[in-house]
């Protein structure tokens, strides 16, 4: 049984199917917390064999953006960890929490 053909029949055309797939992929990628797109990449490759590259270009871009976000996030976490390991417990320009809290209290008293 050709599931994709059945779905295309339900959606009415290849273009509508691809559009719905793109929307579903976007929702699922936004819900990911671990950047694991392995299953999505596998499905994408199978759909590209069926429909070609052009109709699925936007989906490819979304998956590439996820890979880029994973890399950027890892770099940021690595830099923050390095700062903490070096003994700098506060981000650049940040004040310790108790000083910030004292400043807020002072501002409230002045008002």
C-alpha positions as a printed Julia matrix, in Angstrom:
111×3 Matrix{Float64}:
  0.0    0.0    0.0
  1.41   3.38  -1.05
  0.7    5.62   1.96
  1.97   8.78   0.24
 -0.36   8.19  -2.72
 -3.27   7.74  -0.32
 -2.39  10.97   1.48
 -2.08  12.85  -1.81
 -5.52  11.53  -2.72
 -6.9   12.8    0.59
 -5.28  16.22   0.24
 -6.26  16.5   -3.41
 -2.87  17.31  -4.93
  0.86  16.96  -4.44
  1.2   20.69  -3.77
 -1.37  20.66  -0.96
  0.28  17.56   0.56
  3.73  19.2    0.51
  2.3   22.41   1.98
  0.63  20.51   4.82
  3.82  18.51   5.41
  5.81  21.77   5.62
  3.4   23.18   8.23
  3.46  19.99  10.28
  7.25  19.84  10.12
  7.47  23.45  11.32
  5.21  22.71  14.31
  7.17  19.61  15.22
 10.54  21.35  14.93
  9.36  24.21  17.13
  8.3   21.67  19.77
 11.7   19.95  19.86
 13.83  20.62  22.88
 16.8   18.41  21.99
 17.44  19.39  18.35
 17.16  15.73  17.29
 15.97  15.9   13.69
 17.18  12.44  12.63
 13.71  11.04  11.92
 12.66  14.24  10.12
 15.76  14.11   7.92
 15.02  10.49   7.01
 11.44  11.31   6.03
 12.62  14.35   4.08
 15.04  12.26   2.03
 12.28   9.78   1.16
  9.91  12.57   0.15
 12.63  14.17  -1.99
 12.98  10.91  -3.89
  9.25  11.03  -4.55
  8.71  14.75  -5.25
 12.16  16.11  -6.09
 14.18  18.79  -4.32
 12.35  21.96  -5.35
  8.96  21.41  -3.62
 10.69  20.53  -0.35
 13.27  23.31  -0.34
 11.58  25.22   2.49
 11.58  22.06   4.6
 15.28  21.56   3.94
 15.95  25.13   5.05
 14.05  24.53   8.3
 16.08  21.4    9.03
 19.32  23.23   8.23
 18.26  26.06  10.56
 17.75  23.5   13.33
 21.27  22.13  12.78
 22.66  25.68  12.85
 20.7   26.48  16.03
 22.04  23.34  17.68
 25.6   24.4   16.84
 25.11  28.0   18.03
 23.43  26.86  21.24
 26.3   24.44  21.95
 28.83  27.25  21.41
 26.97  29.6   23.76
 26.69  26.92  26.45
 30.38  26.09  26.06
 31.33  29.78  26.45
 29.12  30.18  29.53
 30.53  27.03  31.08
 34.05  28.28  30.42
 33.27  31.59  32.15
 31.85  29.76  35.15
 34.84  27.42  35.28
 37.17  30.44  35.18
 35.53  31.76  38.33
 33.42  34.49  36.72
 30.07  33.58  38.22
 28.27  36.63  36.82
 27.66  37.35  33.13
 29.44  40.42  31.78
 28.03  43.58  33.34
 25.75  41.71  35.73
 25.7   42.48  39.41
 25.2   39.94  42.16
 21.53  39.3   42.83
 21.52  40.83  46.32
 22.94  44.15  45.05
 20.31  44.25  42.3
 17.6   43.51  44.85
 18.89  46.32  47.09
 18.84  48.77  44.19
 15.23  47.85  43.4
 14.25  48.44  47.02
 15.97  51.83  47.02
 14.17  52.85  43.82
 10.83  51.82  45.27
 11.48  53.82  48.43
 12.35  56.92  46.36
  9.04  56.74  44.52
